[in-house]
Amino acid sequence: MDVSLQHEYLQEYFQNAATLGNFSGTLPYGVGVFGGLSPNGSGLLGATDKNGTEVTITAPGHTDSTVAVIVVYCILFVIAAGGNLSVVITLFRSRRHRRSRVSLMICHLAVADLMVAFIMIPLEVGWRITVQWHAGNVACKVFLFMRAFCLYLSSNVLVCVSLDRCFAVIYPLRVSAARKRGKIMLGGAWFIAFVNAMPQSIIFRVQQHPQVPGFTQCVTFGFFATPGLETAYNLFCVIAMYFLPLMIISGAYTVILCEISNRSREKAQQSGR
């Protein structure tokens, strides 16, 4: 292995070990390394840092925190799968609900959450159990894309629900336009989720651990030319997946609250007359 690359790897390895733990690529975005330092790991190997000092690298292994995370994911799977399946079944059994615009929104939200339950959670659990990646490069790109897509979609559909409620309160009589607008928003939610998740299939790839023979991982190590680009991509993903939807949802319900408050005040004034 090239000495400069080894030094670069070691530097990023130890910088990320504290935050990423013993498992790499756990976020639906951003950069991961091959794993962290684990007392339960295997394959102790000697290496030297950039100063020529001997260091010891431990192949990633299971820790108590890993087991705890797996248990939590399994509990979340049961809750998410059971709850959202019951919602979908109820909606499809009711002919009246199937025609409702609100039911359409709820159905898409339930489908998005079911994708999280049946795609993202099993992936996370399986990846933590095996520690390394065994499924090959194509599966690495597909699964990492799907993991991000599920989370983006769930956030986007929540935004659609909040905006639909906001428009329903502001324009209560525009029923026909509301249904068309709802379908357009849902289509946009799926499209935006697809576009935002697509970079995952590009930046993630299977790589061989530079210090542990036979240990492969689905990582983004070495993709970004500079740390600044890595930070910018991570920041974009956090904003697009969490903060921007939160701001839109908060704004929509603030408008709803203000509108209801104003109407209540107007009714009170009219009653006083």
PDB file of C-alpha atoms in Angstrom:
ATOM      1  CA  MET A   1       0.000   0.000   0.000  1.00  0.00           C
ATOM      2  CA  ASP A   2       1.337   3.486  -0.850  1.00  0.00           C
ATOM      3  CA  VAL A   3       2.775   5.188   2.265  1.00  0.00           C
ATOM      4  CA  SER A   4       1.036   8.518   1.649  1.00  0.00           C
ATOM      5  CA  LEU A   5      -2.314   6.779   1.178  1.00  0.00           C
ATOM      6  CA  GLN A   6      -1.733   4.771   4.331  1.00  0.00           C
ATOM      7  CA  HIS A   7      -1.020   7.944   6.299  1.00  0.00           C
ATOM      8  CA  GLU A   8      -4.135   9.589   4.827  1.00  0.00           C
ATOM      9  CA  TYR A   9      -6.215   6.578   5.738  1.00  0.00           C
ATOM     10  CA  LEU A  10      -4.840   6.402   9.291  1.00  0.00           C
ATOM     11  CA  GLN A  11      -5.517  10.083   9.858  1.00  0.00           C
ATOM     12  CA  GLU A  12      -9.130   9.826   8.723  1.00  0.00           C
ATOM     13  CA  TYR A  13      -9.502   6.495  10.502  1.00  0.00           C
ATOM     14  CA  PHE A  14      -8.666   7.880  13.921  1.00  0.00           C
ATOM     15  CA  GLN A  15     -10.494  11.165  13.358  1.00  0.00           C
ATOM     16  CA  ASN A  16     -13.735   9.339  12.590  1.00  0.00           C
ATOM     17  CA  ALA A  17     -13.431   6.472  15.074  1.00  0.00           C
ATOM     18  CA  ALA A  18     -14.795   8.535  17.947  1.00  0.00           C
ATOM     19  CA  THR A  19     -17.911   9.613  16.081  1.00  0.00           C
ATOM     20  CA  LEU A  20     -18.661   6.629  13.855  1.00  0.00           C
ATOM     21  CA  GLY A  21     -17.930   3.927  16.429  1.00  0.00           C
ATOM     22  CA  ASN A  22     -17.176   0.456  15.145  1.00  0.00           C
ATOM     23  CA  PHE A  23     -19.351   0.674  12.072  1.00  0.00           C
ATOM     24  CA  SER A  24     -18.911   2.821   9.013  1.00  0.00           C
ATOM     25  CA  GLY A  25     -21.473   4.487   6.805  1.00  0.00           C
ATOM     26  CA  THR A  26     -24.271   4.415   9.375  1.00  0.00           C
ATOM     27  CA  LEU A  27     -25.641   7.769   8.231  1.00  0.00           C
ATOM     28  CA  PRO A  28     -27.885   8.062   5.174  1.00  0.00           C
ATOM     29  CA  TYR A  29     -25.386  10.520   3.775  1.00  0.00           C
ATOM     30  CA  GLY A  30     -21.771  11.546   4.026  1.00  0.00           C
ATOM     31  CA  VAL A  31     -18.413   9.933   4.502  1.00  0.00           C
ATOM     32  CA  GLY A  32     -17.582   6.811   6.426  1.00  0.00           C
ATOM     33  CA  VAL A  33     -14.348   4.975   7.028  1.00  0.00           C
ATOM     34  CA  PHE A  34     -13.788   1.261   7.450  1.00  0.00           C
ATOM     35  CA  GLY A  35     -14.694   1.128  11.102  1.00  0.00           C
ATOM     36  CA  GLY A  36     -13.665   2.212  14.551  1.00  0.00           C
ATOM     37  CA  LEU A  37     -11.498   0.801  17.285  1.00  0.00           C
ATOM     38  CA  SER A  38     -13.238  -1.977  19.138  1.00  0.00           C
ATOM     39  CA  PRO A  39     -11.920  -3.979  22.102  1.00  0.00           C
ATOM     40  CA  ASN A  40     -13.897  -6.936  20.767  1.00  0.00           C
ATOM     41  CA  GLY A  41     -12.459  -6.687  17.286  1.00  0.00           C
ATOM     42  CA  SER A  42     -10.095  -9.083  15.633  1.00  0.00           C
ATOM     43  CA  GLY A  43      -7.104  -8.980  13.325  1.00  0.00           C
ATOM     44  CA  LEU A  44      -4.638  -6.795  15.241  1.00  0.00           C
ATOM     45  CA  LEU A  45      -2.151  -5.394  12.762  1.00  0.00           C
ATOM     46  CA  GLY A  46       0.803  -3.089  13.111  1.00  0.00           C
ATOM     47  CA  ALA A  47       1.179   0.111  11.088  1.00  0.00           C
ATOM     48  CA  THR A  48       2.959   3.414  11.316  1.00  0.00           C
ATOM     49  CA  ASP A  49       1.472   6.892  11.382  1.00  0.00           C
ATOM     50  CA  LYS A  50       2.906   9.885   9.481  1.00  0.00           C
ATOM     51  CA  ASN A  51       5.548  10.372  12.180  1.00  0.00           C
ATOM     52  CA  GLY A  52       6.728   6.786  11.890  1.00  0.00           C
ATOM     53  CA  THR A  53       5.242   5.772  15.245  1.00  0.00           C
ATOM     54  CA  GLU A  54       3.958   2.222  15.574  1.00  0.00           C
ATOM     55  CA  VAL A  55       0.181   2.062  16.005  1.00  0.00           C
ATOM     56  CA  THR A  56      -2.194  -0.860  16.336  1.00  0.00           C
ATOM     57  CA  ILE A  57      -5.330  -1.164  14.239  1.00  0.00           C
ATOM     58  CA  THR A  58      -8.147  -3.435  15.327  1.00  0.00           C
ATOM     59  CA  ALA A  59     -10.553  -4.825  12.777  1.00  0.00           C
ATOM     60  CA  PRO A  60     -14.081  -3.620  13.554  1.00  0.00           C
ATOM     61  CA  GLY A  61     -16.153  -5.933  15.741  1.00  0.00           C
ATOM     62  CA  HIS A  62     -19.292  -6.004  17.854  1.00  0.00           C
ATOM     63  CA  THR A  63     -19.609  -3.890  20.986  1.00  0.00           C
ATOM     64  CA  ASP A  64     -22.318  -3.490  23.618  1.00  0.00           C
ATOM     65  CA  SER A  65     -23.536  -0.351  21.865  1.00  0.00           C
ATOM     66  CA  THR A  66     -23.885  -2.288  18.605  1.00  0.00           C
ATOM     67  CA  VAL A  67     -26.090  -4.888  20.285  1.00  0.00           C
ATOM     68  CA  ALA A  68     -28.185  -2.133  21.879  1.00  0.00           C
ATOM     69  CA  VAL A  69     -28.686  -0.439  18.512  1.00  0.00           C
ATOM     70  CA  ILE A  70     -29.749  -3.736  16.919  1.00  0.00           C
ATOM     71  CA  VAL A  71     -32.319  -4.308  19.676  1.00  0.00           C
ATOM     72  CA  VAL A  72     -33.705  -0.780  19.263  1.00  0.00           C
ATOM     73  CA  TYR A  73     -33.965  -1.227  15.495  1.00  0.00           C
ATOM     74  CA  CYS A  74     -35.843  -4.514  15.943  1.00  0.00           C
ATOM     75  CA  ILE A  75     -38.331  -2.831  18.281  1.00  0.00           C
ATOM     76  CA  LEU A  76     -38.792   0.032  15.827  1.00  0.00           C
ATOM     77  CA  PHE A  77     -39.347  -2.476  13.020  1.00  0.00           C
ATOM     78  CA  VAL A  78     -42.198  -4.185  14.888  1.00  0.00           C
ATOM     79  CA  ILE A  79     -43.855  -0.857  15.736  1.00  0.00           C
ATOM     80  CA  ALA A  80     -43.407   0.708  12.285  1.00  0.00           C
ATOM     81  CA  ALA A  81     -44.391  -2.390  10.316  1.00  0.00           C
ATOM     82  CA  GLY A  82     -47.410  -3.228  12.449  1.00  0.00           C
ATOM     83  CA  GLY A  83     -48.731   0.318  12.704  1.00  0.00           C
ATOM     84  CA  ASN A  84     -48.337   1.294   9.070  1.00  0.00           C
ATOM     85  CA  LEU A  85     -49.589  -2.029   7.691  1.00  0.00           C
ATOM     86  CA  SER A  86     -52.762  -1.604   9.732  1.00  0.00           C
ATOM     87  CA  VAL A  87     -53.190   1.905   8.309  1.00  0.00           C
ATOM     88  CA  VAL A  88     -52.797   0.716   4.702  1.00  0.00           C
ATOM     89  CA  ILE A  89     -55.168  -2.234   5.219  1.00  0.00           C
ATOM     90  CA  THR A  90     -57.787   0.026   6.809  1.00  0.00           C
ATOM     91  CA  LEU A  91     -57.592   2.518   3.952  1.00  0.00           C
ATOM     92  CA  PHE A  92     -57.944  -0.148   1.252  1.00  0.00           C
ATOM     93  CA  ARG A  93     -60.896  -1.797   2.999  1.00  0.00           C
ATOM     94  CA  SER A  94     -62.833   1.461   3.126  1.00  0.00           C
ATOM     95  CA  ARG A  95     -64.122   2.556  -0.277  1.00  0.00           C
ATOM     96  CA  ARG A  96     -65.030   5.982   1.097  1.00  0.00           C
ATOM     97  CA  HIS A  97     -61.541   6.556   2.496  1.00  0.00           C
ATOM     98  CA  ARG A  98     -59.881   5.507  -0.766  1.00  0.00           C
ATOM     99  CA  ARG A  99     -61.469   8.469  -2.530  1.00  0.00           C
ATOM    100  CA  SER A 100     -60.435  10.993   0.098  1.00  0.00           C
ATOM    101  CA  ARG A 101     -57.553  13.377  -0.555  1.00  0.00           C
ATOM    102  CA  VAL A 102     -56.482  13.140   3.073  1.00  0.00           C
ATOM    103  CA  SER A 103     -56.477   9.345   2.863  1.00  0.00           C
ATOM    104  CA  LEU A 104     -54.259   9.545  -0.219  1.00  0.00           C
ATOM    105  CA  MET A 105     -51.751  11.601   1.753  1.00  0.00           C
ATOM    106  CA  ILE A 106     -51.885   9.216   4.703  1.00  0.00           C
ATOM    107  CA  CYS A 107     -51.473   6.218   2.389  1.00  0.00           C
ATOM    108  CA  HIS A 108     -48.340   7.679   0.807  1.00  0.00           C
ATOM    109  CA  LEU A 109     -46.964   8.489   4.260  1.00  0.00           C
ATOM    110  CA  ALA A 110     -47.645   4.932   5.412  1.00  0.00           C
ATOM    111  CA  VAL A 111     -45.953   3.523   2.297  1.00  0.00           C
ATOM    112  CA  ALA A 112     -42.915   5.738   2.900  1.00  0.00           C
ATOM    113  CA  ASP A 113     -42.716   4.562   6.512  1.00  0.00           C
ATOM    114  CA  LEU A 114     -43.126   0.934   5.417  1.00  0.00           C
ATOM    115  CA  MET A 115     -40.188   1.379   3.068  1.00  0.00           C
ATOM    116  CA  VAL A 116     -38.153   2.604   6.031  1.00  0.00           C
ATOM    117  CA  ALA A 117     -39.319  -0.403   8.062  1.00  0.00           C
ATOM    118  CA  PHE A 118     -38.757  -3.091   5.417  1.00  0.00           C
ATOM    119  CA  ILE A 119     -35.721  -1.676   3.592  1.00  0.00           C
ATOM    120  CA  MET A 120     -33.726   0.649   5.802  1.00  0.00           C
ATOM    121  CA  ILE A 121     -34.085  -1.098   9.180  1.00  0.00           C
ATOM    122  CA  PRO A 122     -33.240  -4.642   7.944  1.00  0.00           C
ATOM    123  CA  LEU A 123     -30.257  -3.172   6.089  1.00  0.00           C
ATOM    124  CA  GLU A 124     -29.008  -1.446   9.225  1.00  0.00           C
ATOM    125  CA  VAL A 125     -29.498  -4.547  11.377  1.00  0.00           C
ATOM    126  CA  GLY A 126     -27.881  -6.896   8.871  1.00  0.00           C
ATOM    127  CA  TRP A 127     -24.955  -4.558   8.316  1.00  0.00           C
ATOM    128  CA  ARG A 128     -24.294  -4.278  12.035  1.00  0.00           C
ATOM    129  CA  ILE A 129     -24.485  -8.044  12.495  1.00  0.00           C
ATOM    130  CA  THR A 130     -22.013  -8.786   9.700  1.00  0.00           C
ATOM    131  CA  VAL A 131     -19.900  -5.685  10.505  1.00  0.00           C
ATOM    132  CA  GLN A 132     -18.378  -5.731   7.029  1.00  0.00           C
ATOM    133  CA  TRP A 133     -20.079  -5.610   3.609  1.00  0.00           C
ATOM    134  CA  HIS A 134     -20.590  -8.979   1.881  1.00  0.00           C
ATOM    135  CA  ALA A 135     -23.131  -8.125  -0.839  1.00  0.00           C
ATOM    136  CA  GLY A 136     -20.852  -6.697  -3.522  1.00  0.00           C
ATOM    137  CA  ASN A 137     -20.438  -3.297  -5.138  1.00  0.00           C
ATOM    138  CA  VAL A 138     -23.775  -3.131  -7.002  1.00  0.00           C
ATOM    139  CA  ALA A 139     -25.757  -3.981  -3.878  1.00  0.00           C
ATOM    140  CA  CYS A 140     -23.703  -1.426  -1.952  1.00  0.00           C
ATOM    141  CA  LYS A 141     -24.783   1.341  -4.311  1.00  0.00           C
ATOM    142  CA  VAL A 142     -28.410   0.175  -4.555  1.00  0.00           C
ATOM    143  CA  PHE A 143     -28.951  -0.297  -0.831  1.00  0.00           C
ATOM    144  CA  LEU A 144     -27.275   2.973   0.136  1.00  0.00           C
ATOM    145  CA  PHE A 145     -29.438   4.761  -2.422  1.00  0.00           C
ATOM    146  CA  MET A 146     -32.585   3.100  -1.082  1.00  0.00           C
ATOM    147  CA  ARG A 147     -31.673   3.883   2.512  1.00  0.00           C
ATOM    148  CA  ALA A 148     -31.395   7.588   1.753  1.00  0.00           C
ATOM    149  CA  PHE A 149     -34.420   7.519  -0.579  1.00  0.00           C
ATOM    150  CA  CYS A 150     -36.683   6.081   2.127  1.00  0.00           C
ATOM    151  CA  LEU A 151     -35.741   8.777   4.628  1.00  0.00           C
ATOM    152  CA  TYR A 152     -36.031  11.598   2.097  1.00  0.00           C
ATOM    153  CA  LEU A 153     -39.421  10.303   0.977  1.00  0.00           C
ATOM    154  CA  SER A 154     -40.783  10.064   4.507  1.00  0.00           C
ATOM    155  CA  SER A 155     -39.735  13.656   5.248  1.00  0.00           C
ATOM    156  CA  ASN A 156     -41.085  14.937   1.929  1.00  0.00           C
ATOM    157  CA  VAL A 157     -44.494  13.304   2.356  1.00  0.00           C
ATOM    158  CA  LEU A 158     -44.782  14.848   5.828  1.00  0.00           C
ATOM    159  CA  VAL A 159     -44.182  18.208   4.156  1.00  0.00           C
ATOM    160  CA  CYS A 160     -46.960  17.426   1.648  1.00  0.00           C
ATOM    161  CA  VAL A 161     -49.384  16.600   4.460  1.00  0.00           C
ATOM    162  CA  SER A 162     -48.635  19.845   6.295  1.00  0.00           C
ATOM    163  CA  LEU A 163     -48.959  21.955   3.136  1.00  0.00           C
ATOM    164  CA  ASP A 164     -52.211  20.208   2.202  1.00  0.00           C
ATOM    165  CA  ARG A 165     -53.657  21.006   5.633  1.00  0.00           C
ATOM    166  CA  CYS A 166     -52.466  24.592   5.302  1.00  0.00           C
ATOM    167  CA  PHE A 167     -54.128  25.092   1.909  1.00  0.00           C
ATOM    168  CA  ALA A 168     -57.297  23.382   3.178  1.00  0.00           C
ATOM    169  CA  VAL A 169     -57.586  25.902   6.013  1.00  0.00           C
ATOM    170  CA  ILE A 170     -56.770  28.949   3.886  1.00  0.00           C
ATOM    171  CA  TYR A 171     -58.871  27.893   0.850  1.00  0.00           C
ATOM    172  CA  PRO A 172     -61.561  25.581   2.261  1.00  0.00           C
ATOM    173  CA  LEU A 173     -63.868  25.826  -0.771  1.00  0.00           C
ATOM    174  CA  ARG A 174     -61.335  24.889  -3.464  1.00  0.00           C
ATOM    175  CA  VAL A 175     -61.890  21.144  -3.181  1.00  0.00           C
ATOM    176  CA  SER A 176     -61.309  20.131  -6.804  1.00  0.00           C
ATOM    177  CA  ALA A 177     -58.094  22.131  -7.053  1.00  0.00           C
ATOM    178  CA  ALA A 178     -56.930  20.706  -3.738  1.00  0.00           C
ATOM    179  CA  ARG A 179     -57.000  17.103  -4.965  1.00  0.00           C
ATOM    180  CA  LYS A 180     -55.013  17.952  -8.095  1.00  0.00           C
ATOM    181  CA  ARG A 181     -52.550  19.969  -6.030  1.00  0.00           C
ATOM    182  CA  GLY A 182     -52.169  17.076  -3.600  1.00  0.00           C
ATOM    183  CA  LYS A 183     -51.256  14.632  -6.376  1.00  0.00           C
ATOM    184  CA  ILE A 184     -48.721  17.087  -7.797  1.00  0.00           C
ATOM    185  CA  MET A 185     -47.123  17.569  -4.380  1.00  0.00           C
ATOM    186  CA  LEU A 186     -46.895  13.818  -3.794  1.00  0.00           C
ATOM    187  CA  GLY A 187     -45.343  13.288  -7.218  1.00  0.00           C
ATOM    188  CA  GLY A 188     -42.855  16.027  -6.406  1.00  0.00           C
ATOM    189  CA  ALA A 189     -42.065  14.376  -3.069  1.00  0.00           C
ATOM    190  CA  TRP A 190     -41.114  11.100  -4.771  1.00  0.00           C
ATOM    191  CA  PHE A 191     -39.103  12.869  -7.483  1.00  0.00           C
ATOM    192  CA  ILE A 192     -37.167  15.077  -5.055  1.00  0.00           C
ATOM    193  CA  ALA A 193     -36.409  12.075  -2.841  1.00  0.00           C
ATOM    194  CA  PHE A 194     -35.058  10.207  -5.881  1.00  0.00           C
ATOM    195  CA  VAL A 195     -32.855  13.114  -6.985  1.00  0.00           C
ATOM    196  CA  ASN A 196     -31.506  13.817  -3.491  1.00  0.00           C
ATOM    197  CA  ALA A 197     -30.689  10.147  -2.882  1.00  0.00           C
ATOM    198  CA  MET A 198     -29.006   9.543  -6.252  1.00  0.00           C
ATOM    199  CA  PRO A 199     -25.536  10.783  -5.144  1.00  0.00           C
ATOM    200  CA  GLN A 200     -25.418   7.902  -2.660  1.00  0.00           C
ATOM    201  CA  SER A 201     -25.140   5.422  -5.517  1.00  0.00           C
ATOM    202  CA  ILE A 202     -22.177   7.374  -6.859  1.00  0.00           C
ATOM    203  CA  ILE A 203     -20.091   8.128  -3.787  1.00  0.00           C
ATOM    204  CA  PHE A 204     -20.489   4.773  -2.005  1.00  0.00           C
ATOM    205  CA  ARG A 205     -18.502   1.782  -3.238  1.00  0.00           C
ATOM    206  CA  VAL A 206     -16.971  -1.395  -1.839  1.00  0.00           C
ATOM    207  CA  GLN A 207     -13.336  -1.118  -0.814  1.00  0.00           C
ATOM    208  CA  GLN A 208     -10.817  -3.472   0.720  1.00  0.00           C
ATOM    209  CA  HIS A 209      -9.585  -2.555   4.191  1.00  0.00           C
ATOM    210  CA  PRO A 210      -6.010  -1.299   3.711  1.00  0.00           C
ATOM    211  CA  GLN A 211      -4.782  -3.002   6.887  1.00  0.00           C
ATOM    212  CA  VAL A 212      -7.071  -6.017   7.384  1.00  0.00           C
ATOM    213  CA  PRO A 213      -6.906  -8.577   4.528  1.00  0.00           C
ATOM    214  CA  GLY A 214     -10.300  -9.895   3.468  1.00  0.00           C
ATOM    215  CA  PHE A 215     -12.238  -7.133   5.227  1.00  0.00           C
ATOM    216  CA  THR A 216     -14.422  -5.207   2.774  1.00  0.00           C
ATOM    217  CA  GLN A 217     -16.750  -2.324   3.488  1.00  0.00           C
ATOM    218  CA  CYS A 218     -19.251  -0.145   1.634  1.00  0.00           C
ATOM    219  CA  VAL A 219     -17.726   3.297   2.140  1.00  0.00           C
ATOM    220  CA  THR A 220     -17.118   6.717   0.617  1.00  0.00           C
ATOM    221  CA  PHE A 221     -13.486   6.855   1.685  1.00  0.00           C
ATOM    222  CA  GLY A 222     -11.328   8.781  -0.792  1.00  0.00           C
ATOM    223  CA  PHE A 223     -14.235  10.005  -2.944  1.00  0.00           C
ATOM    224  CA  PHE A 224     -14.195  13.688  -1.985  1.00  0.00           C
ATOM    225  CA  ALA A 225     -11.183  15.697  -3.140  1.00  0.00           C
ATOM    226  CA  THR A 226     -11.166  17.961  -0.083  1.00  0.00           C
ATOM    227  CA  PRO A 227     -12.664  17.890   3.425  1.00  0.00           C
ATOM    228  CA  GLY A 228     -14.606  21.022   2.486  1.00  0.00           C
ATOM    229  CA  LEU A 229     -16.543  19.169  -0.213  1.00  0.00           C
ATOM    230  CA  GLU A 230     -17.288  16.376   2.217  1.00  0.00           C
ATOM    231  CA  THR A 231     -18.597  18.857   4.787  1.00  0.00           C
ATOM    232  CA  ALA A 232     -20.677  20.662   2.166  1.00  0.00           C
ATOM    233  CA  TYR A 233     -22.318  17.419   1.029  1.00  0.00           C
ATOM    234  CA  ASN A 234     -23.044  16.349   4.600  1.00  0.00           C
ATOM    235  CA  LEU A 235     -24.524  19.760   5.358  1.00  0.00           C
ATOM    236  CA  PHE A 236     -26.724  19.639   2.267  1.00  0.00           C
ATOM    237  CA  CYS A 237     -28.053  16.206   3.218  1.00  0.00           C
ATOM    238  CA  VAL A 238     -28.830  17.209   6.793  1.00  0.00           C
ATOM    239  CA  ILE A 239     -30.637  20.339   5.631  1.00  0.00           C
ATOM    240  CA  ALA A 240     -32.564  18.598   2.817  1.00  0.00           C
ATOM    241  CA  MET A 241     -33.555  15.611   4.934  1.00  0.00           C
ATOM    242  CA  TYR A 242     -34.317  17.197   8.290  1.00  0.00           C
ATOM    243  CA  PHE A 243     -34.045  20.956   8.727  1.00  0.00           C
ATOM    244  CA  LEU A 244     -35.733  22.176   5.533  1.00  0.00           C
ATOM    245  CA  PRO A 245     -38.753  19.848   5.964  1.00  0.00           C
ATOM    246  CA  LEU A 246     -38.943  20.873   9.627  1.00  0.00           C
ATOM    247  CA  MET A 247     -38.951  24.556   8.690  1.00  0.00           C
ATOM    248  CA  ILE A 248     -41.671  24.070   6.053  1.00  0.00           C
ATOM    249  CA  ILE A 249     -43.821  21.969   8.382  1.00  0.00           C
ATOM    250  CA  SER A 250     -43.395  24.469  11.224  1.00  0.00           C
ATOM    251  CA  GLY A 251     -44.245  27.344   8.893  1.00  0.00           C
ATOM    252  CA  ALA A 252     -47.349  25.587   7.546  1.00  0.00           C
ATOM    253  CA  TYR A 253     -48.766  24.841  10.977  1.00  0.00           C
ATOM    254  CA  THR A 254     -47.914  28.347  12.164  1.00  0.00           C
ATOM    255  CA  VAL A 255     -49.990  29.719   9.281  1.00  0.00           C
ATOM    256  CA  ILE A 256     -52.816  27.323  10.212  1.00  0.00           C
ATOM    257  CA  LEU A 257     -52.696  28.466  13.835  1.00  0.00           C
ATOM    258  CA  CYS A 258     -52.748  32.135  12.838  1.00  0.00           C
ATOM    259  CA  GLU A 259     -55.610  31.585  10.383  1.00  0.00           C
ATOM    260  CA  ILE A 260     -57.740  29.736  12.922  1.00  0.00           C
ATOM    261  CA  SER A 261     -56.956  32.349  15.558  1.00  0.00           C
ATOM    262  CA  ASN A 262     -57.974  35.193  13.232  1.00  0.00           C
ATOM    263  CA  ARG A 263     -61.240  33.481  12.272  1.00  0.00           C
ATOM    264  CA  SER A 264     -62.072  32.788  15.903  1.00  0.00           C
ATOM    265  CA  ARG A 265     -61.441  36.434  16.728  1.00  0.00           C
ATOM    266  CA  GLU A 266     -63.661  37.570  13.860  1.00  0.00           C
ATOM    267  CA  LYS A 267     -66.474  35.259  14.981  1.00  0.00           C
ATOM    268  CA  ALA A 268     -66.178  36.539  18.527  1.00  0.00           C
ATOM    269  CA  GLN A 269     -66.406  40.125  17.307  1.00  0.00           C
ATOM    270  CA  GLN A 270     -69.446  39.327  15.153  1.00  0.00           C
ATOM    271  CA  SER A 271     -71.146  37.583  18.065  1.00  0.00           C
ATOM    272  CA  GLY A 272     -70.491  40.617  20.255  1.00  0.00           C
ATOM    273  CA  ARG A 273     -72.398  42.793  17.869  1.00  0.00           C
TER     274      ARG A 273
END
